[in-house]
Coordinates of C-alpha atoms in Angstrom, one line a residue:
X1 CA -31.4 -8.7 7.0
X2 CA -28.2 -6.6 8.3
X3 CA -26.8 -4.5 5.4
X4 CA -23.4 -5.7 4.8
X5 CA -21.4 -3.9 2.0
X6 CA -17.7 -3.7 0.6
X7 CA -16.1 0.0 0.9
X8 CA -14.6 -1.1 -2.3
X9 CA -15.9 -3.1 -5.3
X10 CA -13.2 -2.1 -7.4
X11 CA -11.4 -5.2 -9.3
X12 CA -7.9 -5.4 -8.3
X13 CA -6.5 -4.7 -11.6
X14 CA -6.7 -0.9 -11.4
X15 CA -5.6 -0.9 -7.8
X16 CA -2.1 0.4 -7.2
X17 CA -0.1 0.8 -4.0
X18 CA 3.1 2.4 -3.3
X19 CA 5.4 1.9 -0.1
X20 CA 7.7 4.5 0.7
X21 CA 10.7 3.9 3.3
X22 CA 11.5 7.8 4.8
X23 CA 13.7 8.2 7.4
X24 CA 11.2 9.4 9.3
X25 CA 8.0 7.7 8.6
X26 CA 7.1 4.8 6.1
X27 CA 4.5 5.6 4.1
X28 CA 1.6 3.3 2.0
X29 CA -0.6 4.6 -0.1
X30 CA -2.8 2.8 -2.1
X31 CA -4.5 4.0 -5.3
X32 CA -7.8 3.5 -7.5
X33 CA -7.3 4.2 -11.1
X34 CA -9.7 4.2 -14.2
X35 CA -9.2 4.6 -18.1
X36 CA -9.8 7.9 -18.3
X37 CA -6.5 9.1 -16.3
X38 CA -8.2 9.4 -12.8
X39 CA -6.1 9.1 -10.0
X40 CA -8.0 8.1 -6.9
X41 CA -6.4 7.5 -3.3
X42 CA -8.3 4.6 -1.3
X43 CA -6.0 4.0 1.2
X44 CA -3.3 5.8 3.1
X45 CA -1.3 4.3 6.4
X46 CA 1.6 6.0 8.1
X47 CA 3.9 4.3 10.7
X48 CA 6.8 6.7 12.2
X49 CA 9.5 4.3 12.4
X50 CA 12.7 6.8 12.6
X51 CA 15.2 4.8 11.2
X52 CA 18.2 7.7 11.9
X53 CA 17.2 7.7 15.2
X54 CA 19.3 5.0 17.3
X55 CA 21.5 5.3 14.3
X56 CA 25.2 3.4 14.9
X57 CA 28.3 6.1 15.0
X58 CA 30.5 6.3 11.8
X59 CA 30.4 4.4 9.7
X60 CA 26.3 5.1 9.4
X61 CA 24.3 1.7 10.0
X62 CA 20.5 1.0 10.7
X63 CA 20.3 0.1 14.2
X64 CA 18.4 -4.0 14.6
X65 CA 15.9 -1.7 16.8
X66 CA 15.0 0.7 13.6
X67 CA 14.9 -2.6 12.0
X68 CA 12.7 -4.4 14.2
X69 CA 10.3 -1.4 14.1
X70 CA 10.7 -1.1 10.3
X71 CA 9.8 -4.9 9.4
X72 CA 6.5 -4.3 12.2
X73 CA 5.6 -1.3 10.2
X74 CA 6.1 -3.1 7.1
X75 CA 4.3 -6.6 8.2
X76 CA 0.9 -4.2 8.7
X77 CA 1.1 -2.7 5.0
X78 CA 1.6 -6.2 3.6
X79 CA -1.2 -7.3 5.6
X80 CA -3.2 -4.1 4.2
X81 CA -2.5 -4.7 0.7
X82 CA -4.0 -8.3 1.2
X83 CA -7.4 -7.3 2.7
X84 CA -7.6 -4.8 -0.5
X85 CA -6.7 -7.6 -2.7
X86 CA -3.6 -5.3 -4.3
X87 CA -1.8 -7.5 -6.9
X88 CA 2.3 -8.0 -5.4
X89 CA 3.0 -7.1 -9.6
X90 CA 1.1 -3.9 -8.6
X91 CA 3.1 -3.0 -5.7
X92 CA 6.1 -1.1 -5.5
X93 CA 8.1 -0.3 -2.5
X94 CA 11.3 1.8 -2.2
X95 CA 13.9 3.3 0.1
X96 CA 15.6 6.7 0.3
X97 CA 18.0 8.2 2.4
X98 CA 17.9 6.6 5.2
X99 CA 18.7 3.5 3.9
X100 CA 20.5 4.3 0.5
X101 CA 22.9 6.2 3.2
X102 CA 23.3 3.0 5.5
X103 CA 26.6 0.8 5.7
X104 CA 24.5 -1.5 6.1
X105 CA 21.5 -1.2 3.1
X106 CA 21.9 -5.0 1.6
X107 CA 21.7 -6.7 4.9
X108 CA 18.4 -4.3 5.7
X109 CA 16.7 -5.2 2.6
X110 CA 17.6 -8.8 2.9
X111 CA 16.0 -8.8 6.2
X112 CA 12.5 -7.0 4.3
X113 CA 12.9 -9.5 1.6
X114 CA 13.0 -12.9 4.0
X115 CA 10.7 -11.5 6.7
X116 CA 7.9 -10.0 4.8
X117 CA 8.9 -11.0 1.2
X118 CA 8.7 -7.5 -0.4
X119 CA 11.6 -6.2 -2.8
X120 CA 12.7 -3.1 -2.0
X121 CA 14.1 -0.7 -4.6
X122 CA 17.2 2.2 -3.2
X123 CA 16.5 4.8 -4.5
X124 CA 19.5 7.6 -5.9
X125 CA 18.8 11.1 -4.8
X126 CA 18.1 12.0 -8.2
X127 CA 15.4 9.1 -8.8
X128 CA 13.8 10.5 -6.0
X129 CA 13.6 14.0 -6.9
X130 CA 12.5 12.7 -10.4
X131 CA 9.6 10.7 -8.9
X132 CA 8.7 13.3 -6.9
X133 CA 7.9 15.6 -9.7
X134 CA 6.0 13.0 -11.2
X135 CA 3.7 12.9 -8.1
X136 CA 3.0 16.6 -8.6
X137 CA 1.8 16.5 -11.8
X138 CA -1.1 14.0 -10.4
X139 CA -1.6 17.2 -8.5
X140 CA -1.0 20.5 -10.1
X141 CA -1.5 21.5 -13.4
X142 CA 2.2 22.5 -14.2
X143 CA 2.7 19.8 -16.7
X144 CA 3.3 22.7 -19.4
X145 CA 5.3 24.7 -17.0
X146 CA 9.2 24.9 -16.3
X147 CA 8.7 23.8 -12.8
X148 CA 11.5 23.7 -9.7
X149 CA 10.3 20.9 -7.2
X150 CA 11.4 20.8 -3.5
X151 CA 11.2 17.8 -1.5
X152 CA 11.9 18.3 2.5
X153 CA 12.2 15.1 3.4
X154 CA 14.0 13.7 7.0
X155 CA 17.5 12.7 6.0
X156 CA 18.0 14.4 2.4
X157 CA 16.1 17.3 0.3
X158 CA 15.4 16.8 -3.4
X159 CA 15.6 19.4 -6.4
X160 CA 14.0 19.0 -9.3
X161 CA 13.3 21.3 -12.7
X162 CA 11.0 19.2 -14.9
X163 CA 8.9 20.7 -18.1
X164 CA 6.1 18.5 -19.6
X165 CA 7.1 15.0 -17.5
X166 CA 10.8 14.9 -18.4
X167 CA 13.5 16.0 -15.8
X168 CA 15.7 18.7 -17.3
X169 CA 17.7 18.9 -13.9
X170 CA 17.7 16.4 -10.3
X171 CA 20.0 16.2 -7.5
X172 CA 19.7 15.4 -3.5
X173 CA 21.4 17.2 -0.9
X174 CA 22.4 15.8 2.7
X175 CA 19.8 18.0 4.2
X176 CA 17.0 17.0 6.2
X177 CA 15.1 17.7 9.3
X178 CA 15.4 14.8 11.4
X179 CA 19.4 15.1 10.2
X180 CA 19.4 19.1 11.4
X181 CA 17.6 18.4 14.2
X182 CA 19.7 15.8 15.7
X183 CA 22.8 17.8 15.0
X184 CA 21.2 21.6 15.7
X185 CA 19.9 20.5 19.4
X186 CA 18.3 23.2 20.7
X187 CA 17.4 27.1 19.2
X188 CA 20.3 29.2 20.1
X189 CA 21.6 26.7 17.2
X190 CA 19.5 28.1 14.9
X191 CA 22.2 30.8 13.5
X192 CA 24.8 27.5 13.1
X193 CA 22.7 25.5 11.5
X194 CA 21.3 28.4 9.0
X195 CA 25.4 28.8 8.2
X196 CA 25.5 25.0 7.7
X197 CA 22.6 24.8 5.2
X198 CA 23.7 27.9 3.4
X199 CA 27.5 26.2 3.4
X200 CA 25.9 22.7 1.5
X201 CA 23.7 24.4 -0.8
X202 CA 26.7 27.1 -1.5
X203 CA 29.2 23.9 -2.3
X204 CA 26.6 21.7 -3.9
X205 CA 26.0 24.2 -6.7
X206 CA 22.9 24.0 -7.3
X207 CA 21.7 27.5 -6.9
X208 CA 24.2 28.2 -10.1
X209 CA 22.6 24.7 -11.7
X210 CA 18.8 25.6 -11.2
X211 CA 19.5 29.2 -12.0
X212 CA 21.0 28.2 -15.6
X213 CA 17.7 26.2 -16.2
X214 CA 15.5 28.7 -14.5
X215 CA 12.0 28.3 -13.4
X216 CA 8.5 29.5 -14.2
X217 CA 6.8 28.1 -10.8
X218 CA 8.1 26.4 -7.7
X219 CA 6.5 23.9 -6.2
X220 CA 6.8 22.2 -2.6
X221 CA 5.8 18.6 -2.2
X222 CA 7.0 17.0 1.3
X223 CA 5.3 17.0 4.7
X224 CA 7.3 18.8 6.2
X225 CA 6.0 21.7 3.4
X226 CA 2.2 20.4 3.5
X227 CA 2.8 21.1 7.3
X228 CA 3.7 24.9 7.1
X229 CA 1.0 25.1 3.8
X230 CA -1.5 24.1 6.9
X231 CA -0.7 26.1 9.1
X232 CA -0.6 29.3 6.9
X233 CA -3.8 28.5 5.5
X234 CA -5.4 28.0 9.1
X235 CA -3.9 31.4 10.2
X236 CA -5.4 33.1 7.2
X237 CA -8.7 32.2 6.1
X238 CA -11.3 29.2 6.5
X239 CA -13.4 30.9 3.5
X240 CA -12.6 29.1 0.7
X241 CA -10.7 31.2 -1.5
X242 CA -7.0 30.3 -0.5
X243 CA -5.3 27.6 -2.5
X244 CA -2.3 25.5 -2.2
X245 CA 0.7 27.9 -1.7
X246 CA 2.4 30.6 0.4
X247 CA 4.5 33.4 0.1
X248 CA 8.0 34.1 1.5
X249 CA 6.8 36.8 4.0
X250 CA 4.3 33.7 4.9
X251 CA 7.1 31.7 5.3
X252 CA 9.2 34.2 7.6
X253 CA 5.9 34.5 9.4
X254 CA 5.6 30.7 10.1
X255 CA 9.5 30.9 10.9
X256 CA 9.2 33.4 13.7
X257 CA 6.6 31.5 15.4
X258 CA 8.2 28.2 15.4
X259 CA 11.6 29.9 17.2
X260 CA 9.4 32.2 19.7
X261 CA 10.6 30.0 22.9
X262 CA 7.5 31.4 24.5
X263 CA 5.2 29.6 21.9
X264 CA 6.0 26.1 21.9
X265 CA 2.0 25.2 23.0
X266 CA 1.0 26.8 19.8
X267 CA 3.4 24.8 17.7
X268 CA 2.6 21.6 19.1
X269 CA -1.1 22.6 18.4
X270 CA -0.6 23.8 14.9
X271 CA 2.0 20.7 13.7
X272 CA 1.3 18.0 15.9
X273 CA 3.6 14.8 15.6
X274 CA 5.8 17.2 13.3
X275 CA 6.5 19.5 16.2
X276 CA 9.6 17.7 16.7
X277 CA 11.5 18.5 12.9
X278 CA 9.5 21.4 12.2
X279 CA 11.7 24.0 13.0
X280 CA 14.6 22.4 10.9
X281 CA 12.4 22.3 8.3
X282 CA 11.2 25.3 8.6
X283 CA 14.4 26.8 8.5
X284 CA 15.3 25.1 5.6
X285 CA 13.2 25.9 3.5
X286 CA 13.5 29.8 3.9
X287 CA 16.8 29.7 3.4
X288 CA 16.0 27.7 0.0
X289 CA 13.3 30.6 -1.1
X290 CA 16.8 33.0 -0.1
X291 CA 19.4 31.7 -2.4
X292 CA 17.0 30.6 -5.2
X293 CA 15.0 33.7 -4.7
X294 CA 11.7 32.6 -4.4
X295 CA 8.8 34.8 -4.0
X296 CA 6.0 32.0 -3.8
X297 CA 5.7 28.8 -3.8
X298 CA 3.1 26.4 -4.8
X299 CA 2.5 22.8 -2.6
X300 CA 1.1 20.2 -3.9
X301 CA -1.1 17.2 -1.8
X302 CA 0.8 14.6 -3.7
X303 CA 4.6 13.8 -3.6
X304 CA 6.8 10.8 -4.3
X305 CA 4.6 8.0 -3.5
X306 CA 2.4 8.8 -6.1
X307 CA 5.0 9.5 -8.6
X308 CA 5.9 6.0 -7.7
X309 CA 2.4 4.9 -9.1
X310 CA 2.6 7.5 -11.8
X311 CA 5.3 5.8 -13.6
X312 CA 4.2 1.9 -13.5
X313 CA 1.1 3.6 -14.6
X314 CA 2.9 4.8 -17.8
X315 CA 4.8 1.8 -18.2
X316 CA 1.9 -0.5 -17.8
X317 CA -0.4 1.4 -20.0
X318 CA 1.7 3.5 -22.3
X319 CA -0.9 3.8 -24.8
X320 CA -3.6 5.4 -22.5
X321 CA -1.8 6.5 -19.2
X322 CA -1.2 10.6 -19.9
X323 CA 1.3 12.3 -17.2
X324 CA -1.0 15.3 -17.0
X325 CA -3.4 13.6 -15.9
X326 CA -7.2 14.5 -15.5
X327 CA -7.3 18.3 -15.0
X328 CA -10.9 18.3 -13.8
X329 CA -10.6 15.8 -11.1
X330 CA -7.1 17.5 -9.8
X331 CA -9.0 20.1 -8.8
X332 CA -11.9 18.1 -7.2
X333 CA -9.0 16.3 -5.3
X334 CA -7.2 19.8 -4.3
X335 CA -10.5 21.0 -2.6
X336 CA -11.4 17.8 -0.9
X337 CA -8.1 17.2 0.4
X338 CA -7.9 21.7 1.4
X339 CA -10.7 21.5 3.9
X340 CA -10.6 17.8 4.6
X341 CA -8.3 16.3 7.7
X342 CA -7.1 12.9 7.3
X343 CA -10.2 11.7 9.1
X344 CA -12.9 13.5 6.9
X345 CA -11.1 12.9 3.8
X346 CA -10.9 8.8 4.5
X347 CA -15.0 9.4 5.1
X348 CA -15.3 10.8 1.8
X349 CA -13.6 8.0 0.1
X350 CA -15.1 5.3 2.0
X351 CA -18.7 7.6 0.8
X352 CA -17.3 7.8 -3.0
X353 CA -16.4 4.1 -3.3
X354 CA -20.1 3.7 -2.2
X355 CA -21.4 5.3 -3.9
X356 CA -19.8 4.4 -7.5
X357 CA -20.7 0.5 -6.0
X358 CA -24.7 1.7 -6.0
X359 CA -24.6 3.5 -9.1
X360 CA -22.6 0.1 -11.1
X361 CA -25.3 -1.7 -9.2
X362 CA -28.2 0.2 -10.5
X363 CA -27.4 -0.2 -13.5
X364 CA -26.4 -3.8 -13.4
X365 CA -29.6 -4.5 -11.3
X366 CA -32.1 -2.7 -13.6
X367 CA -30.6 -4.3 -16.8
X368 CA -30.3 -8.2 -15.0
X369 CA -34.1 -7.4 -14.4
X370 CA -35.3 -7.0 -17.7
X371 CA -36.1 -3.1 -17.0
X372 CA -33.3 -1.5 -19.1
X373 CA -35.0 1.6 -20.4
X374 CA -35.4 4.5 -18.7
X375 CA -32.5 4.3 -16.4
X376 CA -30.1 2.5 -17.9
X377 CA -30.1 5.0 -20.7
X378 CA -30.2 8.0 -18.5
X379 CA -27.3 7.2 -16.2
X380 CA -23.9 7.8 -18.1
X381 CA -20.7 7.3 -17.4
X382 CA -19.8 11.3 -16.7
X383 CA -22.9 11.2 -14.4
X384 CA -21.2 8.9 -12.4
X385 CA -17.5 11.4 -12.1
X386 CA -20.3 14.1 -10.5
X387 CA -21.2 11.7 -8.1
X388 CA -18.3 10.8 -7.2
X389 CA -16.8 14.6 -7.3
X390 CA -19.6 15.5 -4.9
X391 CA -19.6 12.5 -2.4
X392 CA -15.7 13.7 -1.9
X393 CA -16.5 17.1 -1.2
X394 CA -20.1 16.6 0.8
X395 CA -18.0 17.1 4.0
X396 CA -16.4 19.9 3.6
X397 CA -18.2 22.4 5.3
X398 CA -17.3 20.7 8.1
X399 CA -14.2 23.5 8.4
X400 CA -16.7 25.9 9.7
X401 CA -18.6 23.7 11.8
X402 CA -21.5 21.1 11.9
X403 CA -24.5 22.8 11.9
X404 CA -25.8 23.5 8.1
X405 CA -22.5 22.5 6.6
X406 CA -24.2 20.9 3.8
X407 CA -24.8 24.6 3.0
X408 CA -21.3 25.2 3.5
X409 CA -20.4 22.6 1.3
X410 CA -22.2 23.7 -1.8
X411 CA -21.3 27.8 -1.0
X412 CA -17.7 27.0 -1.3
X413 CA -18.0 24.9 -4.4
X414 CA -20.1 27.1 -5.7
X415 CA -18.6 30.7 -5.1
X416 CA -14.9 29.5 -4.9
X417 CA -13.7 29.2 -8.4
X418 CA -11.7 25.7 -7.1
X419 CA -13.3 23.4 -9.8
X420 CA -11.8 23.9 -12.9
X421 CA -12.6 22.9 -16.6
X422 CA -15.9 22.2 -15.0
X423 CA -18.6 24.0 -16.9
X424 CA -21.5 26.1 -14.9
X425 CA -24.3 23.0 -15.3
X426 CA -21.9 20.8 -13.8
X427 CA -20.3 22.5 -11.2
X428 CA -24.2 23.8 -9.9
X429 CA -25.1 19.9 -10.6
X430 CA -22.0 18.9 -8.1
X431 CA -22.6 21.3 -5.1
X432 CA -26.6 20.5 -5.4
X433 CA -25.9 16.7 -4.4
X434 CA -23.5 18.3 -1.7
X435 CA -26.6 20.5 -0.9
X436 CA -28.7 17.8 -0.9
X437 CA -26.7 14.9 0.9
X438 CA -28.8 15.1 4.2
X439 CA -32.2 16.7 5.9
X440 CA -34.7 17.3 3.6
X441 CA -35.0 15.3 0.2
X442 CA -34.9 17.9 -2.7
X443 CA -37.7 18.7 -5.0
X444 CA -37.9 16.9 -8.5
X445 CA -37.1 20.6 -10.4
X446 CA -34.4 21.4 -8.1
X447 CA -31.3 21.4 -10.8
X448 CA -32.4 23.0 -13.8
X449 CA -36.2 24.1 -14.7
X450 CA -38.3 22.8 -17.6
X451 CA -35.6 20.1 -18.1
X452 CA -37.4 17.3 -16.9
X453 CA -34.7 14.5 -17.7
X454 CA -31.8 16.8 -16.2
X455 CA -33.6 17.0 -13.2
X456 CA -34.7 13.3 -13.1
X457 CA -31.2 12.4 -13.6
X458 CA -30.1 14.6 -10.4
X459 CA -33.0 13.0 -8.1
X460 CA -31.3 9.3 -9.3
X461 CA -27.9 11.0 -8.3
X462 CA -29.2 12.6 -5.1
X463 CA -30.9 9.6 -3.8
X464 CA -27.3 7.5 -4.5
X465 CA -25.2 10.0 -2.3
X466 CA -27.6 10.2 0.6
X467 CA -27.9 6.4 1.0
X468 CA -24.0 6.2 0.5
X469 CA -23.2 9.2 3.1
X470 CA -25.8 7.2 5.2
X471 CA -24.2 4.0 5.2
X472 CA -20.5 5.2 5.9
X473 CA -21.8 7.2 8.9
X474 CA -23.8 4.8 10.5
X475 CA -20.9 2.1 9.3
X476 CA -23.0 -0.3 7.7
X477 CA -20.6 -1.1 5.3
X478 CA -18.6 -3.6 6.8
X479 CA -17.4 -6.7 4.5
X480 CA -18.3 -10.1 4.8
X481 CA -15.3 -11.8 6.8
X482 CA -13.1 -13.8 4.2
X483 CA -15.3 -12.4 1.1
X484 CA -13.9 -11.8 -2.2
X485 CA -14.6 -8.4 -3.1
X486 CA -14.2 -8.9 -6.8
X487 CA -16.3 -12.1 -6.7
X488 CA -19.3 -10.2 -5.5
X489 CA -22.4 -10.1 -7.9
X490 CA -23.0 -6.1 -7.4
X491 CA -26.5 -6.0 -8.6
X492 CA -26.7 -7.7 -4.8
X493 CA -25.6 -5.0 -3.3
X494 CA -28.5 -2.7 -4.4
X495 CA -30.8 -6.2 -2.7
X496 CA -29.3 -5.4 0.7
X497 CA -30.2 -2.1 0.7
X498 CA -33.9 -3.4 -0.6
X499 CA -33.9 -5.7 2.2
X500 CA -32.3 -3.6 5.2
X501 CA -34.0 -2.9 8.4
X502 CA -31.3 -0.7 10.1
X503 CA -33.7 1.6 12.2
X504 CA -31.0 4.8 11.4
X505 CA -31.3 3.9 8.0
X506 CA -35.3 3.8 7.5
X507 CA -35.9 6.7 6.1
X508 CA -32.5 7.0 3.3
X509 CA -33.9 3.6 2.4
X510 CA -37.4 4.5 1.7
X511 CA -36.5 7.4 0.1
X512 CA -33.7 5.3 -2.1
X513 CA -36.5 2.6 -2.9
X514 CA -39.4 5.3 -4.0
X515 CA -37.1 6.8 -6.3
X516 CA -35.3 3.6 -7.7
X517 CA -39.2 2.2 -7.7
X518 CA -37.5 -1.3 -5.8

């Protein structure tokens, strides 16, 4: 019988999604949440649509070519969010400046709302920068910190000062990198258009503004950032120690390169499709360390389409939804998403959603049959966060190559420092499953000795991630065509593995049905 599984059993009410309309790229991201504050991306698409490309002269209008490529992007996210079953009340979708800009923003949402049927909300420059600081504290622990927020984004830049969830300062200024770049064409324009940014942020007042409120820690949250965070961090060390920020002679570093005429191989290398903006952005941002006088700046993986999902978090759950967060798992989310490329990263979570699908199965399975003790009792629910925390981070070793990088894997968890409010037991219990994910199955006194049910518990664990790695890579995991997810009995799921026959899979499957006694 062909194994056929469901990357996601989660029921749709703690799925959220977020659609973000850039001027450069539209962006969907959809989210797993859970009662205790976790915050767990399952689903990210990007489309670069460039709506202020083909822009219309003065007065500023959205060309019916950006908006033909705009409601195509848009038709495949609404056609995503149906195959993951994401409730429309659990679904927002907003514009920025691009479109908030426009002469013509009611006719171009009109067009969104007959063609695809999505409400779109505009966005002010301040609700932006506002939302994106709410993203950051999904991602950062800087809820108790007077934090200044930057946001690069293609037509505008967002400030924000925020201290425990509540924005003490927000504004937007007309500066972005598609917007520079289009005006600033080539680099012996680089002088004019550091005058021009220093000339808006100079009459904008908001040097003098963010100065009065001060700061404790400044942040970075946009690609564009993310970007030149990557490519410091590649140019610096694979080891493991590095986190999420760099320092303004990084920065100037970064800067150099990009406008070195006789590198343009390496930057196309190093930033890919943002090879285009980058140096606008780039730019940009140093001058923003120089008149705020930045020394370092933080970055943070998440930005203002999970601040979107942030707030109708709060709103919907007010009495259990907290801001900060889940400290742990921000940290398990920082060093999955540090050494993890978009391809890796959307393994992992296909392996994690598994994975929590076995263990919910297990448990289900064992108590349907009659044969509650031993297991049922033994697995917990924290057991299940470890084995989640480990099947996002079993991959990362992959930054120094293939061979042994399960070893890799648990060495970096192990001797970085990156999991925090993690106590020793847990964080050796989380790289052993990352030790243990493939080759040879551990022994039974592997985790902790002369604790027999400690160890027990980390053979059940151990046997759950290798079956669950095994199945994503060998993509056995494929749904039903036209099933319905949240209809399916999961104490099935754990029959399918019983009853598969996948050759690649023989082994995992013995080894998962010895342990599991099946």
């Amino acid at each position: 019988m062909a194994l056929t599984l469901s990357s996601s059993s989660t029921q749709s009410s703690s799925l959220f999604a977020s659609i973000d309309i850039g001027t450069n790229s539209f962006n969907l991201l959809i989210v797993r949440t859970d009662p205790s504050g976790r915050f767990f991306p399952i689903h990210r698409t990007k489309h670069r649509v460039l709506l202020g490309r083909d822009v219309t002269p003065t007065p500023y209008s959205i060309s019916p070519h950006s908006t033909i490529r705009a409601l195509e992007a848009l038709s495949d996210f609404h056609n995503i969010l149906q195959s993951h079953h994401v409730a429309q009340t659990q679904t927002r979708c907003v514009a920025t400046a691009a479109v908030r800009d426009a002469h013509n923003t009611l006719d171009f949402v009109n067009s969104i709302s007959s063609n695809i049927g999505m409400k779109v909300d505009v966005l002010s420059g301040e609700e932006e920068a506002r939302l994106g600081y709410l993203g950051v504290l999904q991602f950062l622990p800087v809820y108790d910190k007077l934090a200044l927020t930057v946001d690069i984004g293609g037509g505008s830049t967002e400030f924000v000062v925020g201290f425990k969830g509540k924005s003490v300062f927000a504004t937007s200024l007309n500066l972005g990198h598609v917007v520079l770049t289009q005006r600033f064409t080539n680099k012996d324009a680089v002088p004019r258009m550091r005058e021009h940014i220093r000339s808006v942020i100079h009459e904008s007042g908001v040097v003098e503004s963010i100065k009065e409120h001060g700061f404790e820690i400044a942040v970075g949250s946009s690609g564009t950032i993310r970007a030149i965070d990557n490519a410091v961090f590649r140019g610096v060390l694979y080891g493991g120690k590095r986190g999420w920020g760099f320092s303004r002679g990084e920065l100037r570093g970064v800067v150099e390169m990009l406008c070195d005429g006789e590198r343009e191989k390496e930057k196309e290398r190093v930033f890919e499709e943002r090879s285009e903006f980058i140096v606008a952005g780039a730019v940009l941002l140093e001058e923003i360390f120089e008149m705020l006088g930045v020394e370092e700046m933080k970055v943070s993986g998440y930005s203002l389409g999970e601040g979107v999902i942030a707030e109708s978090l709060a709103k919907l759950y007010p009495s259990y939804y907290d801001l900060k967060a889940n400290f742990r798992w921000q940290s398990v989310m920082r060093l999955a998403m540090r050494f993890n490329g978009k391809k890796k990263m959307r393994s992992a979570v296909e392996c994690a959603s598994l994975a929590k699908d076995i263990f919910q199965g297990l448990r289900n399975y064992k108590d349907q049959a009659r044969n509650k003790g031993e297991l049922v009792s033994m697995l917990i629910e924290s057991d299940l966060e470890y084995l989640e925390a480990a099947s996002l981070l079993h991959n990362i070793g992959l930054v120094t190559g293939k061979q042994g990088y399960h070893k890799q894997s648990y060495h970096i968890i192990m001797n970085g420092g990156h999991l925090c409010d993690y106590n020793p037991e847990e964080v050796k219990l989380i790289a052993l499953l990352t030790r243990h994910h493939r080759k040879k199955f551990p022994k039974s006194d592997s985790f902790m000795e002369n604790h027999e049910e400690e160890n027990q518990k980390f053979i059940y664990l151990c046997a759950i991630i290798r079956i669950s790695v095994a199945l994503q890579q060998h993509d056995a995991l494929k749904s039903q065509e036209g099933s319905d997810v949240k209809n399916q009995h999961l104490p099935t799921i754990i029959q399918h593995i019983v009853d598969n026959t996948i050759p690649e899979l023989r082994e995992e499957t013995h080894n998962f049905k010895a342990v599991f006694e099946l």
